[in-house]
XYZ file of C-alpha atoms in Angstrom:
234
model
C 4.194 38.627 -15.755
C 6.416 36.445 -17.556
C 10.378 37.733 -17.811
C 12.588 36.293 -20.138
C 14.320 35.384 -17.098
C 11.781 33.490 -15.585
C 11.487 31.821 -19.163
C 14.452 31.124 -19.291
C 14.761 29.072 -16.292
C 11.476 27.438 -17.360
C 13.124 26.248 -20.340
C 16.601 24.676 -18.269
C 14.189 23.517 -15.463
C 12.476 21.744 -18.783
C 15.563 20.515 -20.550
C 17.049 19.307 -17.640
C 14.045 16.895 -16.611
C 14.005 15.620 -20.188
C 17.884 14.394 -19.906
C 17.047 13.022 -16.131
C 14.047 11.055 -17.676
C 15.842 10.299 -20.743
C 19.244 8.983 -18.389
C 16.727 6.630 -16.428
C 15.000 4.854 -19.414
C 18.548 4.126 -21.326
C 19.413 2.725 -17.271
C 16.423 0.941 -17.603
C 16.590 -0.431 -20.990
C 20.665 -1.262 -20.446
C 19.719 -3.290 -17.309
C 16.605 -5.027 -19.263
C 19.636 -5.986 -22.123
C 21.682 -7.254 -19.201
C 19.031 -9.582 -18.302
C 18.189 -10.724 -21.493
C 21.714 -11.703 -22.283
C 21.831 -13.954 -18.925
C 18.427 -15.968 -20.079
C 19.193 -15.891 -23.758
C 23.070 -17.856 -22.181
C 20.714 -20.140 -20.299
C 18.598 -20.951 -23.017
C 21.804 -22.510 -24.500
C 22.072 -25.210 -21.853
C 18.600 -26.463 -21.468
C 18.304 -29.827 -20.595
C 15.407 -30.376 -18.235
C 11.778 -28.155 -19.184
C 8.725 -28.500 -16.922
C 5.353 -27.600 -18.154
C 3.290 -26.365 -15.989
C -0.601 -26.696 -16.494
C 0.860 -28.146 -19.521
C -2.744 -29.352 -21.042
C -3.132 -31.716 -24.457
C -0.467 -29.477 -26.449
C 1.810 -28.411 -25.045
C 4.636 -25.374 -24.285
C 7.446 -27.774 -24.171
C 6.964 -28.960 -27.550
C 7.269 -25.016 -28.572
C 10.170 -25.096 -26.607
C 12.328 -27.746 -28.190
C 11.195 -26.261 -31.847
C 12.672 -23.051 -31.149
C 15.720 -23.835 -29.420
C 16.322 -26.020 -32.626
C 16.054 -23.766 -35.108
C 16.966 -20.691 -33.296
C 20.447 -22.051 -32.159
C 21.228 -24.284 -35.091
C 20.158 -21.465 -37.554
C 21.603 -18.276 -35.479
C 24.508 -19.905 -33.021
C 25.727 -21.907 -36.032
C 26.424 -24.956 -33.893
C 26.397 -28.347 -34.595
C 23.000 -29.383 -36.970
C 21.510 -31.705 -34.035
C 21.308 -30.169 -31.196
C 21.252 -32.644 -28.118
C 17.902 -34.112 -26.891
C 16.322 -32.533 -23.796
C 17.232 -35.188 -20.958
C 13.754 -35.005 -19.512
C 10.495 -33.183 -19.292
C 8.195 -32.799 -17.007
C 4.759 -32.311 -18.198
C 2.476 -31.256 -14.580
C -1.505 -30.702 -14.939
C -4.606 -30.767 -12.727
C -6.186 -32.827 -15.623
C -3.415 -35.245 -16.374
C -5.450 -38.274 -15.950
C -7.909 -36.756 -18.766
C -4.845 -35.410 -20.902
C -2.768 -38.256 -21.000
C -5.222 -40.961 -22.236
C -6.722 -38.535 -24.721
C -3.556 -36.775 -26.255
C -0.303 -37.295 -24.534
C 0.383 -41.502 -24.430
C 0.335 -40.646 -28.133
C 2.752 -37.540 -28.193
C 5.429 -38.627 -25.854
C 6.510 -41.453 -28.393
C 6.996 -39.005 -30.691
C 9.276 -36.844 -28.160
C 11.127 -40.129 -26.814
C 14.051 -40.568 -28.071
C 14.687 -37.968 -30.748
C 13.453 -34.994 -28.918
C 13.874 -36.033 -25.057
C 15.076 -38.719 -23.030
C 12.267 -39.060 -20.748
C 8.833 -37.866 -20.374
C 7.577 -37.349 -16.833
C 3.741 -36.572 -16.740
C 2.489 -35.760 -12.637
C -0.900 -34.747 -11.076
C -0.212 -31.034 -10.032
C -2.773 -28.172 -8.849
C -0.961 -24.723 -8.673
C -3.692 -23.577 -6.378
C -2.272 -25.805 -3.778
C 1.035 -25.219 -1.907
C 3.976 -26.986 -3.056
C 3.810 -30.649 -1.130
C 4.676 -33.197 -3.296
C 8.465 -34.525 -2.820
C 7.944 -35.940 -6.601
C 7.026 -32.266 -8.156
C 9.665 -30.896 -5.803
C 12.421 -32.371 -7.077
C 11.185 -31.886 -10.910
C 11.462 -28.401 -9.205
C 15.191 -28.447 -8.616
C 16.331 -30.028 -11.979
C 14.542 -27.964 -14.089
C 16.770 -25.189 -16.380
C 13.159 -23.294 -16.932
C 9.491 -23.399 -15.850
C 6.870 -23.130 -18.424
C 3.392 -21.242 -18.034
C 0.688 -20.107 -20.477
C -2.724 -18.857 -19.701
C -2.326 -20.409 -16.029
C -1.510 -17.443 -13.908
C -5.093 -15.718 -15.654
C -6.892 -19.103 -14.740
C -5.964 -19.745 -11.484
C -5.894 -15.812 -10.796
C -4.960 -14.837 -7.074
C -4.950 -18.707 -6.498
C -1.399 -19.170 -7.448
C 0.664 -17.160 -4.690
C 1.851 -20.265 -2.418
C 3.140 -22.276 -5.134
C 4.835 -20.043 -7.172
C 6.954 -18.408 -4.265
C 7.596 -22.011 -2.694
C 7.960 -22.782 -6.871
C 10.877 -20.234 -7.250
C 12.713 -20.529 -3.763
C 13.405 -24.751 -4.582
C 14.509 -23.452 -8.330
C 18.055 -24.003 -8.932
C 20.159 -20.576 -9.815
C 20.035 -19.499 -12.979
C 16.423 -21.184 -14.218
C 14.462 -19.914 -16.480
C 10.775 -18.786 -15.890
C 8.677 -18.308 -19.355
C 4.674 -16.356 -18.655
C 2.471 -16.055 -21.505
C -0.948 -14.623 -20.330
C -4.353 -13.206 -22.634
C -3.479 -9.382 -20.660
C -0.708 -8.452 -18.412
C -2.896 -8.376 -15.240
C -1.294 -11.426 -13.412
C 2.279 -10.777 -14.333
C 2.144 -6.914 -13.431
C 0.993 -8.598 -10.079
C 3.710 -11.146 -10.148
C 6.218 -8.417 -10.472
C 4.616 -6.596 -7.898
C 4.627 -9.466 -5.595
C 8.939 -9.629 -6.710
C 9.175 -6.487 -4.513
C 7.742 -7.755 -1.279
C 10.016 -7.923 1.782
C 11.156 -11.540 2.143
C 9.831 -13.256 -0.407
C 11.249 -15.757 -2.764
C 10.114 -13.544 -5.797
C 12.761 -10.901 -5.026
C 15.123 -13.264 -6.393
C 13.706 -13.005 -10.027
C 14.461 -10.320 -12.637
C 12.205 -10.053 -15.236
C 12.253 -8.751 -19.125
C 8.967 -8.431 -21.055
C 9.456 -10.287 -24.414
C 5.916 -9.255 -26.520
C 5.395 -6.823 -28.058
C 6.192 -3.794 -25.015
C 9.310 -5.184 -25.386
C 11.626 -2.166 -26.660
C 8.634 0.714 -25.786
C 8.842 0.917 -21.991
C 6.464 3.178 -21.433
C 3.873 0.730 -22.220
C 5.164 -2.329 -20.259
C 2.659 -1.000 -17.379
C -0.550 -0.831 -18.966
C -3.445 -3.181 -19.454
C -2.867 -4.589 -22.800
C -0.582 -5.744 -25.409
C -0.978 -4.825 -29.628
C -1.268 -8.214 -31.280
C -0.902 -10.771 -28.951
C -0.557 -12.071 -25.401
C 1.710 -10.664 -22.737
C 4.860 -12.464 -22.224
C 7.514 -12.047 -19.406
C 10.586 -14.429 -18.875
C 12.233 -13.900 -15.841
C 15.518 -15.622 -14.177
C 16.687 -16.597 -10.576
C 19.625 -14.622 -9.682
C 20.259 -15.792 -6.527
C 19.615 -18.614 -3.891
């Protein structure tokens, strides 16, 4: 039989859970803010972007529009904001990309939009072991990805943990993926006892973004998942 004792220590038992769970997500959500305030800083000072599996398009193109109009429209800076000193645009198909689409774009890019466009043969599903890509690697602000993690899925470990441990301080790491199934991985990986990973902290940007209850599951209303995540440490 049910007291009104026993209900009423049902009902604090209840009330007190729901403050604990509601104390953790505002932790959560104040440490996601944190986080988004370092990248949105470091979004600021761009000056070198690297593309990865940048195709015929590409990401860093995206890049330079927004941080155009998003910082001369919402920082109320200076109207031109400084070219990009260099980008480095890395593929598996350069060869095939560059005669067919890019020796066209990068005059557009070079001078007005960048000082210097680097294109280089690169296949994520390879470790790190080119001293060129390696030191595009270490100047780089922030690493570009979309669709690549989902392509090259379970391929990708090496490089992106040999990837992240060359990355300066401080750089910038921008996913965009069909589903979240390689970035929850990703993430996962973060956790792992010595490795490189742990030094990222991550922020979902799509549209899970302020609802984190559904930042864990399979899919994302609208559009792709997207995660930007930043080196915190060496």
């Amino acid at each position: 039989n049910l007291s009104p004792k026993s209900l009423e220590v049902a009902q604090a038992s209840s009330i007190y859970s729901h403050n604990v769970d509601s104390s953790r997500k505002q932790r959560g959500q104040t440490a996601q803010n944190e986080i988004m305030d370092m990248c949105w800083d470091k979004l600021g000072s761009i000056e070198r972007v690297c593309s990865l599996g940048c195709g015929p398009g590409n990401d860093a193109v995206g890049l330079i529009a927004f941080l155009r109009s998003y910082f001369n429209r919402e920082m109320v800076i200076d109207s031109s904001l400084p070219s990009m000193k260099e980008i480095f645009l890395l593929d598996y198909a350069m060869d095939e990309w560059k005669d067919a689409i890019l020796d066209y774009l990068i005059p557009i890019l070079v001078p007005d939009y960048a000082g210097k466009v680097t294109c280089e043969t690169c296949d994520i599903t390879e470790p790190l072991a080119n001293e060129r890509i390696e030191q595009f690697v270490k100047d780089s602000d922030i690493f570009l990805t979309s669709y690549l993690l989902t392509e090259t899925r379970n391929q990708w470990d090496k490089f992106f943990v040999e990837l992240v441990d060359l990355a300066k301080v401080c750089a910038l790491f921008y996913f965009s993926e069909p589903v979240p199934w390689q970035l929850h991985r990703l993430m996962q990986m973060s956790s792992t006892e010595n490795c490189s990973l742990q030094k990222l902290r991550f922020v979902w940007i799509d549209s899970s973004m302020h609802f984190p209850d559904i930042q864990k599951l399979d899919r994302r209303s609208g559009g792709p998942a997207v995660l930007l995540a930043i080196k915190i440490v060496e």
